[in-house]
Structure formats: structure tokens, C-alpha cells
């Protein structure tokens, strides 16, 4: 069954100082999917996520999120999405719960509530410890909690697995499944590693030098027994034959 698209990017281009870092890019994220955005360092993933969340404006092309044009209707989009892009910034002297409570205040909703969200990311034990004393992995978990605590329709997570240990990665995978299956969210996450994406995502988009070259459901390729996933994506990422 074809799922309805919830993010649609058409002919997107972004230029910095006369150089195109994103060009001819199209992306369709189906509602309810966990969409893995795969690309080498510098391929353009963060730039596209910043455009999706209104932090950067496109040089040309259209970007629709939940039917809203991101450039013209940024407020409507921001109310309905949650994001973690690059290293998250927190109030360092406050605890995880206090940081989350401030975010909920700002968004004007109760969402999951700080305690539940902290439990969901395995940070409940941090209590009153200030964020300044958190490890990289703990900060990443808190950043993820802040992205979904207000129950957005779409979660946009830029390299969310960064800094997590294998247990953390497994926990996040379970969490992402819960958020999509039980709370109806759609998740768009990026990574430069196929090994991270293949266990979490059901759809994959591959970006190479600023252009999204391929979008495919993982089920579709995994069903083809003669294809090795690693080889398949390596070929695309190295500009090889993708047929
Ligand atoms: N503000 C900026 N000014 C100039 N170049 C930038 C800026 N932001 C990103 N770039 C360049 O755009 C390209 C894509 O970067 P980025 O989107 O961060 O890639 P990724 O997230 O896939 O690693 C890189 O070559 C990067 O150096
Ligand atoms: Mg990046």
C-alpha cells in the first residue's frame, strides 16, 4: 500500500557563496515511516534538514511539510515538528527535567511531560544533575527527548545516533518504533553510516554531493536475495551503476 507523503521536496537547490551545496534534490517521505537519510560527511544532509526546519531558506525549489510550504508558512510547520540538528544547546546549569519543562512551556503544550519523556530516553536517573555534567551520549538522549516531548507529527533528527554506545543505539531503535507505531509520528533521521540506518529505517534516501540520487524502501531491496545491502549503497554513494 502506498502511504501518503508527509514531506515533499522538489528540485531543491541551496547555494552558499556561489557554490551549490544542494542541487536537483527531490525527497518524498511517506507518513508513518522511519526515513533514513544516508550520505557521506559534507553531502548536504544537515543543510537540507535546516531548510526543512526553516533555519535556512532554499535558493530554489519547493519544500512542503504536512502540506505547508516551509518558506511561506514556517510557524505552522514549526508547531508540528520536533528536531535535533547538530549539537543541541541546553541551559547548562539546569537539570534535564528543567530543560524539558522550559521547552514545553515555550511550545505551550503538556505533551508527554518531562518525567515520561526522560523515562523514554533512559535519563530518569539523572535527577537534579545539571546538564553541564552530562556525557555526550546523555546530551544526545536529552536532545532526542526535547525533539519529541511535545508530540510533534514529524521528528527530524540529524545524526541522532552520534555519541551513543551500542546499548543506546538499540534503545533508540525501540524508542523510534514506539514513536511511529504507538504515537503516529513520522521520523526523518540522517546518518553517514549505512549500518546505523539499515536497522532503524524502513525507507532510505541517499544523497551524494548535494543531490538525492535514490529513494527506496528497504523491504524492496531486502526482498532481492541477490543484492547485498552494503554493496548496493556503496555503488550509489561512489557514483556507480545503480540499475
Ligand atoms: N554556512 C555555510 N557556508 C558555506 N558552506 C557551508 C555552510 N554550511 C554548510 N556548508 C557546506 O555545505 C556542504 C554540505 O554540508 P552539510 O549539509 O553540513 O553536510 P552533511 O550534514 O551531509 O555532513 C559542505 O561542503 C559544507 O562545508
Ligand atoms: Mg551534518
mmCIF file of C-alpha atoms and ligand atoms in Angstrom:
data_model
loop_
_atom_site.group_PDB
_atom_site.id
_atom_site.type_symbol
_atom_site.label_atom_id
_atom_site.label_comp_id
_atom_site.label_asym_id
_atom_site.label_seq_id
_atom_site.Cartn_x
_atom_site.Cartn_y
_atom_site.Cartn_z
ATOM 1 C CA UNK A 1 0.000 0.000 0.000
ATOM 2 C CA UNK A 2 1.327 3.413 -0.910
ATOM 3 C CA UNK A 3 1.432 5.736 2.079
ATOM 4 C CA UNK A 4 0.622 9.412 1.686
ATOM 5 C CA UNK A 5 3.623 11.743 1.585
ATOM 6 C CA UNK A 6 4.150 13.984 4.615
ATOM 7 C CA UNK A 7 7.315 15.756 3.411
ATOM 8 C CA UNK A 8 7.761 16.619 -0.250
ATOM 9 C CA UNK A 9 10.882 18.345 -1.583
ATOM 10 C CA UNK A 10 11.021 19.275 -5.253
ATOM 11 C CA UNK A 11 14.004 20.470 -7.273
ATOM 12 C CA UNK A 12 15.690 21.851 -4.199
ATOM 13 C CA UNK A 13 18.922 23.810 -4.532
ATOM 14 C CA UNK A 14 20.973 25.729 -1.967
ATOM 15 C CA UNK A 15 23.896 27.936 -2.779
ATOM 16 C CA UNK A 16 26.499 29.226 -0.309
ATOM 17 C CA UNK A 17 28.908 31.862 -1.672
ATOM 18 C CA UNK A 18 28.213 30.944 -5.298
ATOM 19 C CA UNK A 19 28.702 27.229 -4.713
ATOM 20 C CA UNK A 20 25.768 24.840 -4.845
ATOM 21 C CA UNK A 21 25.918 22.507 -1.867
ATOM 22 C CA UNK A 22 22.454 21.097 -2.643
ATOM 23 C CA UNK A 23 21.097 20.738 -6.154
ATOM 24 C CA UNK A 24 18.383 18.903 -8.138
ATOM 25 C CA UNK A 25 17.155 17.242 -4.989
ATOM 26 C CA UNK A 26 13.780 15.561 -4.592
ATOM 27 C CA UNK A 27 12.569 13.794 -1.495
ATOM 28 C CA UNK A 28 9.276 12.164 -0.565
ATOM 29 C CA UNK A 29 8.837 10.966 2.993
ATOM 30 C CA UNK A 30 5.814 8.682 3.481
ATOM 31 C CA UNK A 31 3.615 9.270 6.524
ATOM 32 C CA UNK A 32 4.411 6.873 9.367
ATOM 33 C CA UNK A 33 7.808 5.887 8.023
ATOM 34 C CA UNK A 34 11.223 5.942 9.616
ATOM 35 C CA UNK A 35 13.135 7.500 6.753
ATOM 36 C CA UNK A 36 16.912 7.180 6.859
ATOM 37 C CA UNK A 37 18.819 9.915 5.059
ATOM 38 C CA UNK A 38 22.186 8.449 4.146
ATOM 39 C CA UNK A 39 25.179 10.384 2.890
ATOM 40 C CA UNK A 40 28.898 10.917 3.442
ATOM 41 C CA UNK A 41 30.154 13.800 5.572
ATOM 42 C CA UNK A 42 29.616 17.027 3.674
ATOM 43 C CA UNK A 43 26.994 15.543 1.324
ATOM 44 C CA UNK A 44 24.350 18.097 2.331
ATOM 45 C CA UNK A 45 22.186 16.315 4.942
ATOM 46 C CA UNK A 46 22.312 18.999 7.617
ATOM 47 C CA UNK A 47 21.737 21.756 5.051
ATOM 48 C CA UNK A 48 18.544 20.027 3.878
ATOM 49 C CA UNK A 49 17.378 19.493 7.470
ATOM 50 C CA UNK A 50 17.974 23.179 8.197
ATOM 51 C CA UNK A 51 15.887 24.084 5.153
ATOM 52 C CA UNK A 52 13.139 21.687 6.303
ATOM 53 C CA UNK A 53 13.008 23.358 9.697
ATOM 54 C CA UNK A 54 13.158 26.905 8.354
ATOM 55 C CA UNK A 55 16.663 27.650 9.666
ATOM 56 C CA UNK A 56 17.888 28.225 6.116
ATOM 57 C CA UNK A 57 15.927 29.285 3.067
ATOM 58 C CA UNK A 58 16.227 27.451 -0.230
ATOM 59 C CA UNK A 59 17.930 29.110 -3.191
ATOM 60 C CA UNK A 60 15.303 27.461 -5.407
ATOM 61 C CA UNK A 61 12.795 24.639 -5.319
ATOM 62 C CA UNK A 62 9.830 23.885 -3.055
ATOM 63 C CA UNK A 63 9.654 22.276 0.358
ATOM 64 C CA UNK A 64 6.328 21.100 1.758
ATOM 65 C CA UNK A 65 5.913 19.716 5.247
ATOM 66 C CA UNK A 66 2.445 18.461 6.253
ATOM 67 C CA UNK A 67 1.069 20.303 3.256
ATOM 68 C CA UNK A 68 2.558 23.645 4.354
ATOM 69 C CA UNK A 69 5.141 25.491 2.333
ATOM 70 C CA UNK A 70 8.068 25.842 4.743
ATOM 71 C CA UNK A 71 9.217 29.189 3.363
ATOM 72 C CA UNK A 72 5.781 30.837 3.462
ATOM 73 C CA UNK A 73 4.253 29.068 6.423
ATOM 74 C CA UNK A 74 7.128 28.490 8.797
ATOM 75 C CA UNK A 75 5.124 28.957 12.019
ATOM 76 C CA UNK A 76 2.565 26.323 11.062
ATOM 77 C CA UNK A 77 5.364 23.896 10.316
ATOM 78 C CA UNK A 78 7.358 24.586 13.483
ATOM 79 C CA UNK A 79 4.368 23.896 15.733
ATOM 80 C CA UNK A 80 4.011 20.427 14.262
ATOM 81 C CA UNK A 81 7.584 19.188 14.059
ATOM 82 C CA UNK A 82 10.354 18.415 16.510
ATOM 83 C CA UNK A 83 14.006 18.474 15.600
ATOM 84 C CA UNK A 84 17.525 17.795 16.729
ATOM 85 C CA UNK A 85 20.040 19.383 14.404
ATOM 86 C CA UNK A 86 23.765 19.352 15.126
ATOM 87 C CA UNK A 87 24.877 19.563 18.770
ATOM 88 C CA UNK A 88 21.864 20.522 20.911
ATOM 89 C CA UNK A 89 22.105 23.638 23.084
ATOM 90 C CA UNK A 90 20.723 23.459 26.635
ATOM 91 C CA UNK A 91 20.582 25.551 29.786
ATOM 92 C CA UNK A 92 23.734 24.009 31.232
ATOM 93 C CA UNK A 93 23.076 24.836 34.897
ATOM 94 C CA UNK A 94 19.596 23.252 34.816
ATOM 95 C CA UNK A 95 18.635 19.583 35.057
ATOM 96 C CA UNK A 96 17.276 17.506 32.181
ATOM 97 C CA UNK A 97 13.726 17.757 33.581
ATOM 98 C CA UNK A 98 14.008 21.549 33.956
ATOM 99 C CA UNK A 99 15.263 21.889 30.387
ATOM 100 C CA UNK A 100 12.340 19.843 29.100
ATOM 101 C CA UNK A 101 9.797 21.731 31.201
ATOM 102 C CA UNK A 102 11.054 25.021 29.734
ATOM 103 C CA UNK A 103 10.663 23.635 26.236
ATOM 104 C CA UNK A 104 7.076 22.525 26.935
ATOM 105 C CA UNK A 105 6.299 25.990 28.340
ATOM 106 C CA UNK A 106 7.704 27.558 25.217
ATOM 107 C CA UNK A 107 5.664 25.249 22.969
ATOM 108 C CA UNK A 108 2.574 25.824 25.123
ATOM 109 C CA UNK A 109 1.650 22.151 25.420
ATOM 110 C CA UNK A 110 1.888 19.358 28.021
ATOM 111 C CA UNK A 111 2.969 16.665 25.555
ATOM 112 C CA UNK A 112 4.408 13.586 27.232
ATOM 113 C CA UNK A 113 5.562 15.579 30.262
ATOM 114 C CA UNK A 114 9.197 15.764 31.360
ATOM 115 C CA UNK A 115 9.158 12.682 33.559
ATOM 116 C CA UNK A 116 7.706 10.342 30.927
ATOM 117 C CA UNK A 117 9.981 11.688 28.193
ATOM 118 C CA UNK A 118 13.063 11.212 30.393
ATOM 119 C CA UNK A 119 11.963 7.681 31.129
ATOM 120 C CA UNK A 120 11.518 7.015 27.407
ATOM 121 C CA UNK A 121 15.129 8.028 26.676
ATOM 122 C CA UNK A 122 16.577 6.350 29.789
ATOM 123 C CA UNK A 123 17.542 9.579 31.582
ATOM 124 C CA UNK A 124 15.170 9.409 34.536
ATOM 125 C CA UNK A 125 18.063 8.541 36.833
ATOM 126 C CA UNK A 126 19.829 11.866 36.192
ATOM 127 C CA UNK A 127 17.550 13.630 38.708
ATOM 128 C CA UNK A 128 18.799 17.107 39.591
ATOM 129 C CA UNK A 129 22.216 16.712 37.925
ATOM 130 C CA UNK A 130 22.933 19.794 35.774
ATOM 131 C CA UNK A 131 23.278 19.216 32.055
ATOM 132 C CA UNK A 132 26.838 20.636 32.226
ATOM 133 C CA UNK A 133 27.818 17.302 33.845
ATOM 134 C CA UNK A 134 26.241 15.139 31.122
ATOM 135 C CA UNK A 135 28.245 12.906 28.783
ATOM 136 C CA UNK A 136 27.892 13.284 25.007
ATOM 137 C CA UNK A 137 25.539 10.290 24.921
ATOM 138 C CA UNK A 138 23.359 11.742 27.680
ATOM 139 C CA UNK A 139 23.168 15.084 25.883
ATOM 140 C CA UNK A 140 22.137 13.264 22.720
ATOM 141 C CA UNK A 141 19.384 11.390 24.578
ATOM 142 C CA UNK A 142 18.156 14.648 26.077
ATOM 143 C CA UNK A 143 18.203 16.302 22.652
ATOM 144 C CA UNK A 144 16.057 13.473 21.297
ATOM 145 C CA UNK A 145 13.651 13.801 24.262
ATOM 146 C CA UNK A 146 13.289 17.516 23.616
ATOM 147 C CA UNK A 147 12.571 16.835 19.951
ATOM 148 C CA UNK A 148 9.584 14.536 20.636
ATOM 149 C CA UNK A 149 8.285 15.624 24.060
ATOM 150 C CA UNK A 150 5.632 17.962 22.609
ATOM 151 C CA UNK A 151 4.234 15.108 20.460
ATOM 152 C CA UNK A 152 5.043 16.515 17.043
ATOM 153 C CA UNK A 153 3.727 14.847 13.900
ATOM 154 C CA UNK A 154 7.234 14.723 12.431
ATOM 155 C CA UNK A 155 10.597 14.203 14.113
ATOM 156 C CA UNK A 156 13.677 15.419 12.258
ATOM 157 C CA UNK A 157 16.866 14.040 13.786
ATOM 158 C CA UNK A 158 20.279 14.910 12.400
ATOM 159 C CA UNK A 159 22.755 12.103 13.170
ATOM 160 C CA UNK A 160 20.816 11.098 16.322
ATOM 161 C CA UNK A 161 22.992 8.050 16.956
ATOM 162 C CA UNK A 162 26.170 10.147 17.313
ATOM 163 C CA UNK A 163 27.780 9.639 20.679
ATOM 164 C CA UNK A 164 25.617 6.668 21.658
ATOM 165 C CA UNK A 165 27.012 3.286 22.653
ATOM 166 C CA UNK A 166 25.569 0.040 21.217
ATOM 167 C CA UNK A 167 23.003 -0.221 24.026
ATOM 168 C CA UNK A 168 21.984 3.390 23.405
ATOM 169 C CA UNK A 169 21.584 2.696 19.707
ATOM 170 C CA UNK A 170 19.364 -0.297 20.442
ATOM 171 C CA UNK A 171 17.303 1.735 22.937
ATOM 172 C CA UNK A 172 16.773 4.476 20.373
ATOM 173 C CA UNK A 173 15.688 1.985 17.765
ATOM 174 C CA UNK A 174 12.994 0.679 20.115
ATOM 175 C CA UNK A 175 12.007 4.233 21.010
ATOM 176 C CA UNK A 176 11.698 5.262 17.356
ATOM 177 C CA UNK A 177 9.458 2.257 16.670
ATOM 178 C CA UNK A 178 7.255 3.202 19.651
ATOM 179 C CA UNK A 179 7.004 6.804 18.474
ATOM 180 C CA UNK A 180 5.937 5.772 14.965
ATOM 181 C CA UNK A 181 3.728 2.812 15.833
ATOM 182 C CA UNK A 182 2.059 3.972 19.035
ATOM 183 C CA UNK A 183 2.139 7.731 18.636
ATOM 184 C CA UNK A 184 1.724 8.048 14.877
ATOM 185 C CA UNK A 185 4.886 10.077 14.310
ATOM 186 C CA UNK A 186 6.950 10.105 11.141
ATOM 187 C CA UNK A 187 10.710 10.128 11.672
ATOM 188 C CA UNK A 188 13.323 11.511 9.326
ATOM 189 C CA UNK A 189 16.849 10.810 10.525
ATOM 190 C CA UNK A 190 20.247 11.210 8.947
ATOM 191 C CA UNK A 191 23.452 9.229 9.217
ATOM 192 C CA UNK A 192 26.690 8.791 7.342
ATOM 193 C CA UNK A 193 26.671 5.090 8.234
ATOM 194 C CA UNK A 194 24.550 2.514 6.458
ATOM 195 C CA UNK A 195 24.951 0.091 9.374
ATOM 196 C CA UNK A 196 23.024 2.516 11.605
ATOM 197 C CA UNK A 197 20.304 3.216 9.099
ATOM 198 C CA UNK A 198 19.621 -0.300 7.922
ATOM 199 C CA UNK A 199 18.476 -1.480 11.346
ATOM 200 C CA UNK A 200 16.319 1.524 12.093
ATOM 201 C CA UNK A 201 14.811 2.827 8.853
ATOM 202 C CA UNK A 202 12.189 1.391 6.540
ATOM 203 C CA UNK A 203 12.873 3.914 3.766
ATOM 204 C CA UNK A 204 16.272 5.181 2.674
ATOM 205 C CA UNK A 205 17.212 8.270 0.695
ATOM 206 C CA UNK A 206 20.795 8.553 -0.499
ATOM 207 C CA UNK A 207 22.464 11.935 -1.011
ATOM 208 C CA UNK A 208 25.726 12.255 -2.918
ATOM 209 C CA UNK A 209 27.468 15.619 -3.388
ATOM 210 C CA UNK A 210 24.294 17.580 -2.691
ATOM 211 C CA UNK A 211 21.920 15.541 -4.833
ATOM 212 C CA UNK A 212 19.476 12.909 -3.608
ATOM 213 C CA UNK A 213 20.145 10.106 -6.065
ATOM 214 C CA UNK A 214 17.912 7.355 -4.827
ATOM 215 C CA UNK A 215 14.931 6.741 -2.547
ATOM 216 C CA UNK A 216 13.990 3.175 -1.843
ATOM 217 C CA UNK A 217 12.100 1.092 0.686
ATOM 218 C CA UNK A 218 14.462 -1.256 2.472
ATOM 219 C CA UNK A 219 11.923 -4.050 2.237
ATOM 220 C CA UNK A 220 12.098 -3.741 -1.515
ATOM 221 C CA UNK A 221 15.852 -4.374 -1.627
ATOM 222 C CA UNK A 222 15.981 -6.857 1.203
ATOM 223 C CA UNK A 223 13.480 -8.952 -0.771
ATOM 224 C CA UNK A 224 16.002 -9.313 -3.573
ATOM 225 C CA UNK A 225 18.233 -12.076 -2.326
ATOM 226 C CA UNK A 226 20.933 -11.419 -4.904
ATOM 227 C CA UNK A 227 21.587 -7.908 -3.599
ATOM 228 C CA UNK A 228 23.947 -7.200 -0.745
ATOM 229 C CA UNK A 229 22.807 -4.063 1.002
ATOM 230 C CA UNK A 230 26.276 -2.759 1.633
ATOM 231 C CA UNK A 231 27.329 -3.196 -1.957
ATOM 232 C CA UNK A 232 24.103 -1.699 -3.228
ATOM 233 C CA UNK A 233 24.551 1.524 -1.270
ATOM 234 C CA UNK A 234 28.280 1.657 -1.754
ATOM 235 C CA UNK A 235 27.669 1.645 -5.505
ATOM 236 C CA UNK A 236 25.247 4.540 -5.284
ATOM 237 C CA UNK A 237 27.482 6.542 -2.961
ATOM 238 C CA UNK A 238 30.513 6.084 -5.152
ATOM 239 C CA UNK A 239 28.599 7.118 -8.243
ATOM 240 C CA UNK A 240 28.427 3.602 -9.614
ATOM 241 C CA UNK A 241 25.753 1.918 -11.662
ATOM 242 C CA UNK A 242 22.520 1.806 -9.688
ATOM 243 C CA UNK A 243 20.372 -0.235 -12.039
HETATM 244 N N1 LIG B 1 27.008 28.191 6.218
HETATM 245 C C1 LIG B 1 27.760 27.595 5.273
HETATM 246 N N2 LIG B 1 28.527 28.320 4.436
HETATM 247 C C2 LIG B 1 29.256 27.727 3.461
HETATM 248 N N3 LIG B 1 29.286 26.405 3.239
HETATM 249 C C3 LIG B 1 28.547 25.622 4.047
HETATM 250 C C4 LIG B 1 27.743 26.167 5.105
HETATM 251 N N4 LIG B 1 27.099 25.138 5.720
HETATM 252 C C5 LIG B 1 27.497 24.019 5.095
HETATM 253 N N5 LIG B 1 28.356 24.299 4.086
HETATM 254 C C6 LIG B 1 28.960 23.313 3.164
HETATM 255 O O1 LIG B 1 27.905 22.604 2.539
HETATM 256 C C7 LIG B 1 28.278 21.248 2.348
HETATM 257 C C8 LIG B 1 27.252 20.340 2.963
HETATM 258 O O2 LIG B 1 27.344 20.449 4.360
HETATM 259 P P1 LIG B 1 26.352 19.699 5.355
HETATM 260 O O3 LIG B 1 24.951 19.954 4.912
HETATM 261 O O4 LIG B 1 26.705 20.088 6.725
HETATM 262 O O5 LIG B 1 26.715 18.166 5.068
HETATM 263 P P2 LIG B 1 26.434 16.857 5.950
HETATM 264 O O6 LIG B 1 25.447 17.222 7.005
HETATM 265 O O7 LIG B 1 25.881 15.852 4.971
HETATM 266 O O8 LIG B 1 27.739 16.403 6.503
HETATM 267 C C9 LIG B 1 29.680 21.095 2.913
HETATM 268 O O9 LIG B 1 30.589 21.196 1.862
HETATM 269 C C10 LIG B 1 29.784 22.255 3.867
HETATM 270 O O10 LIG B 1 31.116 22.657 4.007
HETATM 271 MG MG1 LIG B 2 25.630 17.008 9.050
#
